[in-house]
GROMACS .gro file of C-alpha atoms in nm:
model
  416
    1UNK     CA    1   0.000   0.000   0.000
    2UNK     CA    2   0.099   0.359  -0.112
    3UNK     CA    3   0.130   0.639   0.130
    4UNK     CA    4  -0.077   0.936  -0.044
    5UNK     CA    5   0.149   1.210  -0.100
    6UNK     CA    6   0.278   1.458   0.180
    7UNK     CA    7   0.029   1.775   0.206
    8UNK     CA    8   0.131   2.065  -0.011
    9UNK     CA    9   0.263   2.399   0.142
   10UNK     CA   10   0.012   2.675   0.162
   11UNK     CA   11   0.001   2.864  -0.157
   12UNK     CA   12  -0.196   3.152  -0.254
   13UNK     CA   13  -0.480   3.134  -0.507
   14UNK     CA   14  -0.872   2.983  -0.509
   15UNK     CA   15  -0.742   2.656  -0.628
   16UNK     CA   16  -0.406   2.642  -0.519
   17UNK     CA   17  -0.531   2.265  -0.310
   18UNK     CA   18  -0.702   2.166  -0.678
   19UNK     CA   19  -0.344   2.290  -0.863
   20UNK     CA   20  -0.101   2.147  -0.552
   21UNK     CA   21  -0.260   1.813  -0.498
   22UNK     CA   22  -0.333   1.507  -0.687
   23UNK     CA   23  -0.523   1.283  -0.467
   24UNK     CA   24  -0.732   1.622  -0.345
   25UNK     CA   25  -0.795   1.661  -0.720
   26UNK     CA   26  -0.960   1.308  -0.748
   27UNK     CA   27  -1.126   1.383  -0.432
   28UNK     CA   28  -1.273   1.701  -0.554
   29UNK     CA   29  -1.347   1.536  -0.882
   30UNK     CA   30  -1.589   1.248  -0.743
   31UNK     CA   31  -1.720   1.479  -0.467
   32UNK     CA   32  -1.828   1.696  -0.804
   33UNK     CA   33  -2.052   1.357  -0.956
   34UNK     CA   34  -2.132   1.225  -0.634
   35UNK     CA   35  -2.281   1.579  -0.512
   36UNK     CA   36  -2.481   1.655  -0.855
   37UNK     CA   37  -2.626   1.285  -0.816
   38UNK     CA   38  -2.766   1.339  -0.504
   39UNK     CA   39  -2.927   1.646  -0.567
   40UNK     CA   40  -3.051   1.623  -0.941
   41UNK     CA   41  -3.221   1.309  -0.698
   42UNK     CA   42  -3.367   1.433  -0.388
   43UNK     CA   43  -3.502   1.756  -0.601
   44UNK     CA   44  -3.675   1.510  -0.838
   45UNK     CA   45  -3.819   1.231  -0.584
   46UNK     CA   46  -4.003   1.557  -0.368
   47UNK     CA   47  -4.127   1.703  -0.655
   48UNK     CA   48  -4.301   1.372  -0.781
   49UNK     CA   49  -4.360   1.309  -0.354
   50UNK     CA   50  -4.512   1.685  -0.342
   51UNK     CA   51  -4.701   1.686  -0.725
   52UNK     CA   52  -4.867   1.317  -0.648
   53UNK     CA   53  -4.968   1.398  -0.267
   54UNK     CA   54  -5.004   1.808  -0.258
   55UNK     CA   55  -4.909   1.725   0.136
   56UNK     CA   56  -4.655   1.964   0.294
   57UNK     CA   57  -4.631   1.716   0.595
   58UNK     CA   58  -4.622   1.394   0.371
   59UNK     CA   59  -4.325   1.614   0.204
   60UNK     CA   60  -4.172   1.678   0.517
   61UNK     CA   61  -4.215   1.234   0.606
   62UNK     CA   62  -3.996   1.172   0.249
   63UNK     CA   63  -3.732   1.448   0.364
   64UNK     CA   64  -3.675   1.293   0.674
   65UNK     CA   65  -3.649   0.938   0.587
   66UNK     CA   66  -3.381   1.114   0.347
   67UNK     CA   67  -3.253   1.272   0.615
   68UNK     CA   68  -3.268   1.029   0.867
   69UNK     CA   69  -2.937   0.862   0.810
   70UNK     CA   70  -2.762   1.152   0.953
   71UNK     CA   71  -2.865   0.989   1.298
   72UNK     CA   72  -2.568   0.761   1.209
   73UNK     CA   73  -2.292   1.063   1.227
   74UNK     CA   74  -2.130   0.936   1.517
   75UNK     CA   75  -2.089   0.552   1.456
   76UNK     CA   76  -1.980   0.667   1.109
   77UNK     CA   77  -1.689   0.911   1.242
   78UNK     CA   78  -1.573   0.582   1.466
   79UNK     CA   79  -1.516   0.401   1.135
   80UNK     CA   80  -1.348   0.702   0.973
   81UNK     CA   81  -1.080   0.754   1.294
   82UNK     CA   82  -1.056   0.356   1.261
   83UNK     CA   83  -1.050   0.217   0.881
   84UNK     CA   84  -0.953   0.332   0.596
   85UNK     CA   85  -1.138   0.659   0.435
   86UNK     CA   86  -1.113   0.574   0.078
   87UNK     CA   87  -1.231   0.255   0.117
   88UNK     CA   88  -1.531   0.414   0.288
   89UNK     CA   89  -1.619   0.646  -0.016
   90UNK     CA   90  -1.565   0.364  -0.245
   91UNK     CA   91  -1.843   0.159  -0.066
   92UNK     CA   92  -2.074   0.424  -0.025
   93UNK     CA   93  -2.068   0.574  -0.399
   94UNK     CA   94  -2.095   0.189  -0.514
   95UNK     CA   95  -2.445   0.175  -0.268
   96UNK     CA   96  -2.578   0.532  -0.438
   97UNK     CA   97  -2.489   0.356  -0.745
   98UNK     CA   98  -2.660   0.040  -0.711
   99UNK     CA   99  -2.977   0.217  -0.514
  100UNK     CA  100  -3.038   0.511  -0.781
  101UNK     CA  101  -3.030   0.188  -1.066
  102UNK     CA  102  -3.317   0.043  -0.871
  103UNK     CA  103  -3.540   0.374  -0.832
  104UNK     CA  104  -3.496   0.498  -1.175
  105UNK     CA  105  -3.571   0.125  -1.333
  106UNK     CA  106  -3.910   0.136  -1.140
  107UNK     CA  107  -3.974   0.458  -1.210
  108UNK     CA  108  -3.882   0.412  -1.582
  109UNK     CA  109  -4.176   0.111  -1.611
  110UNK     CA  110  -4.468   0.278  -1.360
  111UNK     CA  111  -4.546   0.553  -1.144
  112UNK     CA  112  -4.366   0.428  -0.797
  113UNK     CA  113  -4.630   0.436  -0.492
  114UNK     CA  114  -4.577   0.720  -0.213
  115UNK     CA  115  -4.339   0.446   0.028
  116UNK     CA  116  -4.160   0.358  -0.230
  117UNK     CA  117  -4.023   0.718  -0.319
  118UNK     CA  118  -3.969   0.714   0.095
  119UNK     CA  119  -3.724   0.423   0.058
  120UNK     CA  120  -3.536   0.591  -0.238
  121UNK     CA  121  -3.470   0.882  -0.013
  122UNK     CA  122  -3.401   0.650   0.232
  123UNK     CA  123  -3.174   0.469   0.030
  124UNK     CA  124  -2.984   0.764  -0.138
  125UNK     CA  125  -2.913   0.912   0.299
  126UNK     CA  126  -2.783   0.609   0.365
  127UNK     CA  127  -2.534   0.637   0.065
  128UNK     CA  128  -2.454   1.005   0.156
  129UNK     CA  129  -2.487   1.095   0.531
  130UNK     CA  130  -2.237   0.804   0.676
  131UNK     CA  131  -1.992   0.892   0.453
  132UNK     CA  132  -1.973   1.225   0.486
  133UNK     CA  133  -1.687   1.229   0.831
  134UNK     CA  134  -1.434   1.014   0.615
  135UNK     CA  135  -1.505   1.271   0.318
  136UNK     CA  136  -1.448   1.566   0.534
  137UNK     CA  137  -1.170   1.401   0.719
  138UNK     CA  138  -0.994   1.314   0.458
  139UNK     CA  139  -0.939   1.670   0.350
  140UNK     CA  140  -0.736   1.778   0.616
  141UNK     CA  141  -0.469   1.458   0.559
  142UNK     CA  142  -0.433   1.523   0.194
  143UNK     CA  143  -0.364   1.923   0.187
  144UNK     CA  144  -0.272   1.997   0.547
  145UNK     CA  145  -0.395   2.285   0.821
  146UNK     CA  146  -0.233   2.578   0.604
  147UNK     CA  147  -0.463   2.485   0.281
  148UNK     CA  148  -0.740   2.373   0.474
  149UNK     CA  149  -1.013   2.662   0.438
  150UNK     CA  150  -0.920   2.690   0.010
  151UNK     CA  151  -0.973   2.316   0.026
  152UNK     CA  152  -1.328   2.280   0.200
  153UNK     CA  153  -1.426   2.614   0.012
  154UNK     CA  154  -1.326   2.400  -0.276
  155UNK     CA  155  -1.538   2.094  -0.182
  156UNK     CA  156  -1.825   2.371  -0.073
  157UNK     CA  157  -1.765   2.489  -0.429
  158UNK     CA  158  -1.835   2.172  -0.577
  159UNK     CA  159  -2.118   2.087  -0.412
  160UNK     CA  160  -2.318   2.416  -0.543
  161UNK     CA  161  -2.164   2.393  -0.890
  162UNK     CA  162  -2.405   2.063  -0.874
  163UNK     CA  163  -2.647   2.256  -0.687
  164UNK     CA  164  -2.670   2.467  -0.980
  165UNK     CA  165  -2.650   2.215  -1.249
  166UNK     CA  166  -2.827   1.949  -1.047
  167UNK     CA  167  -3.160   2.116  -1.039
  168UNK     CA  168  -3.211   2.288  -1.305
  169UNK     CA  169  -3.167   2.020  -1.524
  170UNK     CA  170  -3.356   1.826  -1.317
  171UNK     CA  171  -3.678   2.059  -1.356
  172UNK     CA  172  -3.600   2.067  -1.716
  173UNK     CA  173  -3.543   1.714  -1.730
  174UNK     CA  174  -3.883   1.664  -1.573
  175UNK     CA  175  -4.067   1.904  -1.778
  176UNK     CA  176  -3.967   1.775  -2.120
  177UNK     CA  177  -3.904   1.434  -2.042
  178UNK     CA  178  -4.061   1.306  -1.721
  179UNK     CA  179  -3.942   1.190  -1.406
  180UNK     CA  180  -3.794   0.867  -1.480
  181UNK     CA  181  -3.499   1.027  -1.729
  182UNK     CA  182  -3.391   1.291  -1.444
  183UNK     CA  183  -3.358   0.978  -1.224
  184UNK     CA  184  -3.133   0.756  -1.485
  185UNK     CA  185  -2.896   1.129  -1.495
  186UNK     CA  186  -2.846   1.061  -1.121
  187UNK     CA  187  -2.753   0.699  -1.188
  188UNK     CA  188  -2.467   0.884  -1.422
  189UNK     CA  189  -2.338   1.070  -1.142
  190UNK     CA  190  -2.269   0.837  -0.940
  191UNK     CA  191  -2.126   0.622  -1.179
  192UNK     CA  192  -1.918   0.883  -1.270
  193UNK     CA  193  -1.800   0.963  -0.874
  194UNK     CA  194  -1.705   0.604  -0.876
  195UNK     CA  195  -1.441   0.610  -1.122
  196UNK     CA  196  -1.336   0.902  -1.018
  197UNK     CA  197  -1.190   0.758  -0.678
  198UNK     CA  198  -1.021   0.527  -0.863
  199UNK     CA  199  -0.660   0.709  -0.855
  200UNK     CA  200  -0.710   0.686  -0.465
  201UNK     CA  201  -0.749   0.314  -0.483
  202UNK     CA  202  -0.426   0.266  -0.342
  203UNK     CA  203  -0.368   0.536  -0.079
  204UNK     CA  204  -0.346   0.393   0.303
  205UNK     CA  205  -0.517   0.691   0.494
  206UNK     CA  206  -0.425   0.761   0.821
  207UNK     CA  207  -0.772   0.657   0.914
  208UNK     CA  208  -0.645   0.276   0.856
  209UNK     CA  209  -0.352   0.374   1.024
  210UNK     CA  210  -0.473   0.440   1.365
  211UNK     CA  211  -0.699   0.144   1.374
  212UNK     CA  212  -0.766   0.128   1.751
  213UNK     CA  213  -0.838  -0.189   1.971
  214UNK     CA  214  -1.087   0.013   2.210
  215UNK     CA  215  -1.447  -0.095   2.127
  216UNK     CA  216  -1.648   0.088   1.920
  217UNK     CA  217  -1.864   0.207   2.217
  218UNK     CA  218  -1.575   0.321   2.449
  219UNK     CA  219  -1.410   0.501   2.116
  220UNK     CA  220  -1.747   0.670   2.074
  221UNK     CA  221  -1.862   0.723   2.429
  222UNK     CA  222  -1.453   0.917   2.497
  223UNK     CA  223  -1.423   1.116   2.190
  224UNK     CA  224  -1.819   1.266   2.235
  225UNK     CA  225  -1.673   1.391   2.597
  226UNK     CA  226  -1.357   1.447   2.484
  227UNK     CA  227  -1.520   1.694   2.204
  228UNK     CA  228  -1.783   1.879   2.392
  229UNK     CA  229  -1.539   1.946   2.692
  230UNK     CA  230  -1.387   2.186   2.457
  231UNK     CA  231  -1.599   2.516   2.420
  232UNK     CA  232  -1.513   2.646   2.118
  233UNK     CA  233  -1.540   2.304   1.970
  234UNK     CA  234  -1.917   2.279   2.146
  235UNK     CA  235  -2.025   2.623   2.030
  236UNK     CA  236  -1.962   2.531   1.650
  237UNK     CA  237  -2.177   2.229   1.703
  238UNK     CA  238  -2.414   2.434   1.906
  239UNK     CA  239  -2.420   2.667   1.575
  240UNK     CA  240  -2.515   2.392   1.324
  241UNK     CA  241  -2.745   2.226   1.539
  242UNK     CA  242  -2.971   2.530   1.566
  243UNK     CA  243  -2.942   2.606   1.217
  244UNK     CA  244  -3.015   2.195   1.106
  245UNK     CA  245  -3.333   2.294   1.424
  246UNK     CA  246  -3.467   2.612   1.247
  247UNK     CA  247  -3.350   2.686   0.899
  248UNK     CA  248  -3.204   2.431   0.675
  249UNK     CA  249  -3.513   2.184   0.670
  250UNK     CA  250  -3.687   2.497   0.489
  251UNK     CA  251  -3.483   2.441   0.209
  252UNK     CA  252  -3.439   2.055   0.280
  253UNK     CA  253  -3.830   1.990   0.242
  254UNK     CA  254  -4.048   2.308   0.141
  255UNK     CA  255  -3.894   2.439  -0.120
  256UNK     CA  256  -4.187   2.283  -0.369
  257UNK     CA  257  -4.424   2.449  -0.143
  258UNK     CA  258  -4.268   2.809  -0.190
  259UNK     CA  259  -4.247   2.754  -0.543
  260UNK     CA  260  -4.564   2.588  -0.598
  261UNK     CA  261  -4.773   2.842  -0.406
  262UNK     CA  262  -4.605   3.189  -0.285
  263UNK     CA  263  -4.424   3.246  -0.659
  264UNK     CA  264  -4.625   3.033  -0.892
  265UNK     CA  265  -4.377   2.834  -1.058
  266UNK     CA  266  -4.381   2.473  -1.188
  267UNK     CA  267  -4.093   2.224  -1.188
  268UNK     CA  268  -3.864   2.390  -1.456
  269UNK     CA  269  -3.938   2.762  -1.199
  270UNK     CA  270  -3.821   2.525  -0.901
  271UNK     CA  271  -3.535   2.412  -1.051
  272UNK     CA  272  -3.417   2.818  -1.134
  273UNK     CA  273  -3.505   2.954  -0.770
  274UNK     CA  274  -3.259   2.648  -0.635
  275UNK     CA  275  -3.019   2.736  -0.908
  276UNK     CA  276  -3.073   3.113  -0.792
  277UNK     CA  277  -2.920   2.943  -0.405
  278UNK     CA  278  -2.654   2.735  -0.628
  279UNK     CA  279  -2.502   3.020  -0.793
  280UNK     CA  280  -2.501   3.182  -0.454
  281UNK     CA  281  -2.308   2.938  -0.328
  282UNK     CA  282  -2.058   2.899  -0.562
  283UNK     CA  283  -1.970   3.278  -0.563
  284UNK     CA  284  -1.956   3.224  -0.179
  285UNK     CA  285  -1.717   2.925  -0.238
  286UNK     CA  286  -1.524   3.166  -0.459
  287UNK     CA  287  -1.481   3.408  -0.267
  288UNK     CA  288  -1.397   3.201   0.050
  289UNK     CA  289  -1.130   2.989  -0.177
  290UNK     CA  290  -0.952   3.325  -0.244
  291UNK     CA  291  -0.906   3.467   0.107
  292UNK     CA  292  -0.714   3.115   0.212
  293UNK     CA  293  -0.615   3.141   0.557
  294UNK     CA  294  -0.771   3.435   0.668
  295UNK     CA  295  -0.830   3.551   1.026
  296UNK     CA  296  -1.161   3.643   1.089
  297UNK     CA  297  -1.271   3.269   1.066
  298UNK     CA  298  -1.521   3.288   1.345
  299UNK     CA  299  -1.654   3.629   1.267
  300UNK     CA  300  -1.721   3.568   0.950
  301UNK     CA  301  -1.897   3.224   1.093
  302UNK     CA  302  -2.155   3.386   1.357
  303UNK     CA  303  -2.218   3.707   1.210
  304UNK     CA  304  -2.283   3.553   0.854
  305UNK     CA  305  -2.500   3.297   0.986
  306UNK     CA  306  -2.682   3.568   1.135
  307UNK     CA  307  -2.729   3.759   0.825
  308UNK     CA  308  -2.838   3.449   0.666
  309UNK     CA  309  -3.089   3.381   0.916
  310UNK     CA  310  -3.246   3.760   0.823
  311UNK     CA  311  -3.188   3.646   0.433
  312UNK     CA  312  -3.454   3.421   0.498
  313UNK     CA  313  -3.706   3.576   0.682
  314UNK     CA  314  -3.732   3.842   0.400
  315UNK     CA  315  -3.764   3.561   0.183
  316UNK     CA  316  -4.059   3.405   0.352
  317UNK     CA  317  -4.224   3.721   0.347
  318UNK     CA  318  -4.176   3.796  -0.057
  319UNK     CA  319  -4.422   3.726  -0.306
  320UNK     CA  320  -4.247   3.853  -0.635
  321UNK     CA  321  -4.082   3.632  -0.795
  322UNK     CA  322  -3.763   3.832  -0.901
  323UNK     CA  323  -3.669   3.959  -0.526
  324UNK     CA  324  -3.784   3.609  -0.417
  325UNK     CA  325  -3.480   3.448  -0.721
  326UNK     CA  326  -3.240   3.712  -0.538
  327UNK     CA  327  -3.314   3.696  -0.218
  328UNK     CA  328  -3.258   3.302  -0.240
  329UNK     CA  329  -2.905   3.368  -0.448
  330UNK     CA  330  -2.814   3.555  -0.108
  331UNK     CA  331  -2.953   3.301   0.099
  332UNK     CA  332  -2.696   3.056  -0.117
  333UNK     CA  333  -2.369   3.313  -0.094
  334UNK     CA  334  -2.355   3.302   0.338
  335UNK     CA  335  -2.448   2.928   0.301
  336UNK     CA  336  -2.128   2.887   0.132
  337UNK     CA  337  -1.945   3.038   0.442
  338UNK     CA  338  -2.160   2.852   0.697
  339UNK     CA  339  -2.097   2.527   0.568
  340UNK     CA  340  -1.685   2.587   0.474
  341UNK     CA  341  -1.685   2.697   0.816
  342UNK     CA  342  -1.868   2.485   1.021
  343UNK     CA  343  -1.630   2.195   0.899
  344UNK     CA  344  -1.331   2.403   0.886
  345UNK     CA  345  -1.321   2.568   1.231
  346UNK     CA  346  -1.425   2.174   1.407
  347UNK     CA  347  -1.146   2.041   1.279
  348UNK     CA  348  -0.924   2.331   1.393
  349UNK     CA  349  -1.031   2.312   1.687
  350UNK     CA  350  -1.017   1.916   1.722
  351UNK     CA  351  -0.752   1.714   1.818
  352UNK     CA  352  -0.652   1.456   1.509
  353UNK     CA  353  -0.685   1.164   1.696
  354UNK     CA  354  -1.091   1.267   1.738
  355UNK     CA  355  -1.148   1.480   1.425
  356UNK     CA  356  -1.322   1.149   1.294
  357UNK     CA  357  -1.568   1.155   1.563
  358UNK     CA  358  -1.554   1.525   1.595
  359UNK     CA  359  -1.710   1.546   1.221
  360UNK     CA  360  -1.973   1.278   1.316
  361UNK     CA  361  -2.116   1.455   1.612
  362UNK     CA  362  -2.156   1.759   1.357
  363UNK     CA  363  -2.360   1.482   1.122
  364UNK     CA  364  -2.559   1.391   1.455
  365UNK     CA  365  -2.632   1.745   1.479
  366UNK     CA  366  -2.713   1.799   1.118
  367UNK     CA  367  -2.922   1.488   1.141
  368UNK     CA  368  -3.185   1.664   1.368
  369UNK     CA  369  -3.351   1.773   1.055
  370UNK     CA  370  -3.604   1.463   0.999
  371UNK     CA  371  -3.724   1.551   1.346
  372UNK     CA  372  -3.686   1.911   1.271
  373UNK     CA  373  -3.894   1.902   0.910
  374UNK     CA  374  -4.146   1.697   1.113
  375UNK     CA  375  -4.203   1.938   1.343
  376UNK     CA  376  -4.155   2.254   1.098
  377UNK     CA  377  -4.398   2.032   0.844
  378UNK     CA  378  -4.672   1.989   1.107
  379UNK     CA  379  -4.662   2.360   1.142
  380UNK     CA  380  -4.661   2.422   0.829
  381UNK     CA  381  -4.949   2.241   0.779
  382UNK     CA  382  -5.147   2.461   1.011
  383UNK     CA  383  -4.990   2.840   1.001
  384UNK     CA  384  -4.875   2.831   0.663
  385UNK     CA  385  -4.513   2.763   0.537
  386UNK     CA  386  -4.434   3.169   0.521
  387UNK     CA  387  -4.517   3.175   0.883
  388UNK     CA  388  -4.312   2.886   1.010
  389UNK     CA  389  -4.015   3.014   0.808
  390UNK     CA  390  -4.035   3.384   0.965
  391UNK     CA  391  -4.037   3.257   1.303
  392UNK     CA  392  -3.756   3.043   1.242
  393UNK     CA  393  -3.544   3.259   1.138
  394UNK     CA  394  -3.603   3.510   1.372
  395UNK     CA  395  -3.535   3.250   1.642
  396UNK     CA  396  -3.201   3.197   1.502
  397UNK     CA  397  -3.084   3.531   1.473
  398UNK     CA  398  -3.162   3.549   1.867
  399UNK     CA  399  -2.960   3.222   1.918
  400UNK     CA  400  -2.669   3.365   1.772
  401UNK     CA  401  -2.710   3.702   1.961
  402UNK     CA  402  -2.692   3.523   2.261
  403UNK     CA  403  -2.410   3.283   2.139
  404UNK     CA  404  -2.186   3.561   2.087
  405UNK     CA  405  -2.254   3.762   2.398
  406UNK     CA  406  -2.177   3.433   2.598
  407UNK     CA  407  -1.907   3.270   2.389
  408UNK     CA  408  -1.732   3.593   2.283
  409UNK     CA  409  -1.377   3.373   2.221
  410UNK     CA  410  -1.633   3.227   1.903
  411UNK     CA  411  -1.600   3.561   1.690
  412UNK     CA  412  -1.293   3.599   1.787
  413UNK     CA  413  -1.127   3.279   1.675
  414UNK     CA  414  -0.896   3.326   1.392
  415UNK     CA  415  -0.775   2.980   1.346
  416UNK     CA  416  -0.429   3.038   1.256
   0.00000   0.00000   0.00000
C-alpha cells in the first residue's frame, strides 16, 4: 500500500489545493458527480412526492427518511478515525450507485407508490450521510492545516456547482421528459463519482492507520466527551445544530411548497429559484477559496449565519418572484461560508486523533432535521409555510445574539 502524498505547502490562489494536490484533485473530482447525483435526486423524488400527494407534511415524512441517516454521524466518524477513508467512499458511492439503478428502473416502467419514493430517499441518505466524516476528514490529511479553508471552500464549491446544475436540469429534465430520465442522470453521477476515486485506490489513509483496539462504544462514548469538553469546539456544534433545528429543513423539504404556491412556478421555476441558491453558493465558495487562511474565521462564521438567518425571513415574506430568485441567491452566498466553516473551524479546533468523531457529532447534529422538518412540516401544515419560516429565522438570529454575547472567544477565533 501507497502512502498518499505529503500535504502541499500553503500557496496563494482559489485553487491552489485543486493545482497542488493530486489525490485532493480526485477527491474534488468524485465529490463533483457524487454531489450533482444526489441532488438532481432528492429535487426530483419531492417534486413527484409533493405533485402526487399536494401534502406539505407527507413532504416533510420523504425528507426525513432522506434525512434520517444523519442519525448515524457518530458511529460513522468511529469508522473514519478507525478504517480506511477511501475505502469508505468507495463503498458508499458503489451503494448510491446500485440504489439510484433500482429507483430509476421502477420509475422508468410505472409511477412508484408514495413508500416507495420514501425508501429511495431512504436509500440515497444512507449512501450520503455516513460517509460524509471520512469525506471531510480526509481533506485535512491530503492538503494539510495551512490549505485547509481553500480546500473545504473547494469541496463547498463543488457541491453548489451541482447545486446549480443538479436542479435545473432536473426541472427541465422533468418538464420535457418526465421523471424517470432525471432519475437515470443521477444513476450517471454516481457512476461517474465512482471512477473518479479510482486514482485513490491505493492510498493507506491515516484513518487505517490508527486502527484502535478500544471498542467501538468506548471510542465513541470518549471522543463525544472528549469533544464537547472543549468550548469552542461545542459552540460550532451548538451553531449547526440550531441552524439543522430552524432553517435548513426549509430548504431541505419546502422548497416545492414556496415555489408551488407563494411564486407560482412549476418544476422547470423550481429548478431556477434552487439554481438562484446554487449560484449563490458557488460565488460564496469563490470568494472564501480566495481569502485562504484568513483571520476572521469565526466572525465571518456567527455574524454571517446571522445575516443568513435575516436572508430568509425576508424571503418568507416575498411574493415577487424576481426579489424572491435574489433573495434566495443571497440566501446561497452566506451558506457557502456557513458550511466551509462549520467543517473548517471543528477540525481546527479538534484534536486529530478525534477529528473522525468530531465530524460525526456535527452529522448527529445535522441529522436533527427529519425531526426538525417533522415538526416545521406539522406547522406548516397549520400556520402556513411563510409563517413557520419567519419565526424560524427570527429565532435563530436570537440564538446567535446570545451565542456571541456568551461565547465571545467564538468571533474571535482566527484559526491560525
Amino acid at each position: 500500500m501507497e502512502a498518499p502524498p505529503s500535504p502541499p505547502r500553503a500557496r496563494s490562489g482559489p485553487l491552489a489545493s485543486l493545482r497542488d494536490s493530486r489525490a485532493f484533485r480526485a477527491l474534488w473530482v468524485s465529490n463533483v458527480f457524487f454531489f450533482g447525483g444526489a441532488w438532481t435526486q432528492t429535487m426530483v423524488l419531492g417534486w413527484i412526492v409533493f405533485d402526487t400527494t399536494g401534502s406539505e407534511f407527507l413532504l416533510a415524512v420523504f425528507t426525513s427518511a432522506r434525512l434520517a441517516p444523519m442519525l448515524l454521524g457518530p458511529f460513522a466518524g468511529v469508522l473514519s478515525d478507525r478504517h480506511d477513508r477511501v475505502r469508505l467512499l468507495n463503498i458508499a458511492c458503489g451503494w448510491a450507485l446500485t440504489a439510484a439503478v433500482a429507483v430509476s428502473a421502477l420509475e422508468s416502467v410505472t409511477d412508484a407508490p408514495y413508500w416507495v419514493l420514501v425508501l429511495a430517499g431512504l436509500a440515497t441518505g444512507l449512501a450520503q450521510s455516513p460517509s460524509q466524516p471520512a469525506r471531510s476528514s480526509l481533506v485535512l490529511e491530503l492538503v494539510g492545516r495551512r490549505n485547509l479553508s481553500n480546500a473545504n471552500a473547494l469541496n463547498a464549491m463543488a457541491m453548489n456547482m451541482t447545486q446549480v446544475v443538479g436542479p435545473a436540469l432536473g426541472g427541465a429534465m422533468i418538464s420535457v421528459f418526465g421523471s424517470s430520465v432525471a432519475l437515470w442522470i443521477s444513476t450517471g453521477w454516481f457512476a461517474l463519482s465512482l471512477l473518479a476515486l479510482w486514482p485513490l485506490r491505493h492510498a493507506d489513509t491515516e484513518g487505517a492507520r490508527r486502527a484502535a483496539p478500544e471498542p467501538v462504544g468506548a471510542l465513541l462514548v470518549g471522543g463525544i466527551r472528549t469533544i464537547l469538553g472543549n468550548r469552542l469546539a461545542a459552540g460550532v456544534l451548538g451553531v449547526t445544530l440550531a441552524a439543522n433545528i430552524l432553517l435548513w429543513p426549509v430548504y431541505q423539504a419546502f422548497m416545492p411548497v414556496f415555489a408551488k404556491e407563494s411564486l407560482g412556478l412549476d418544476a422547470d421555476g423550481l429548478g431556477w429559484l434552487l439554481t438562484c441558491s446554487g449560484v449563490g453558493g458557488l460565488t460564496g465558495s469563490l470568494v472564501i477559496a480566495a481569502l485562504g487562511d484568513f483571520r476572521f474565521k469565526g466572525a465571518l462564521f456567527v455574524y454571517g449565519t446571522a445575516a443568513w438567518g435575516t436572508l430568509w425571513a425576508l424571503f418568507a415574506l416575498s411574493h415577487q418572484v424576481a426579489v424572491s430568485f435574489a433573495l434566495m441567491a443571497l440566501i446561497g452566498l452566506l451558506s457557502a461560508s456557513f458550511g466551509v466553516l462549520q467543517t473548517t473551524l471543528l477540525l481546527m479546533t479538534t484534536e486529530p486523533s478525534v477529528q473522525g468523531r468530531a465530524l460525526g457529532v456535527q452529522e448527529l447534529a445535522i441529522g436533527v432535521m427529519p425531526l426538525s422538518s417533522l415538526c416545521l412540516g406539522f406547522s406548516a401544515q397549520h400556520v402556513g409555510v411563510a409563517t413557520t419560516t419567519l419565526l424560524s429565522s427570527l429565532l435563530l438570529v436570537a440564538f446567535l445574539a446570545v451565542l456571541a454575547l456568551r461565547l465571545p472567544g467564538l468571533p474571535r477565533y482566527r484559526g491560525v
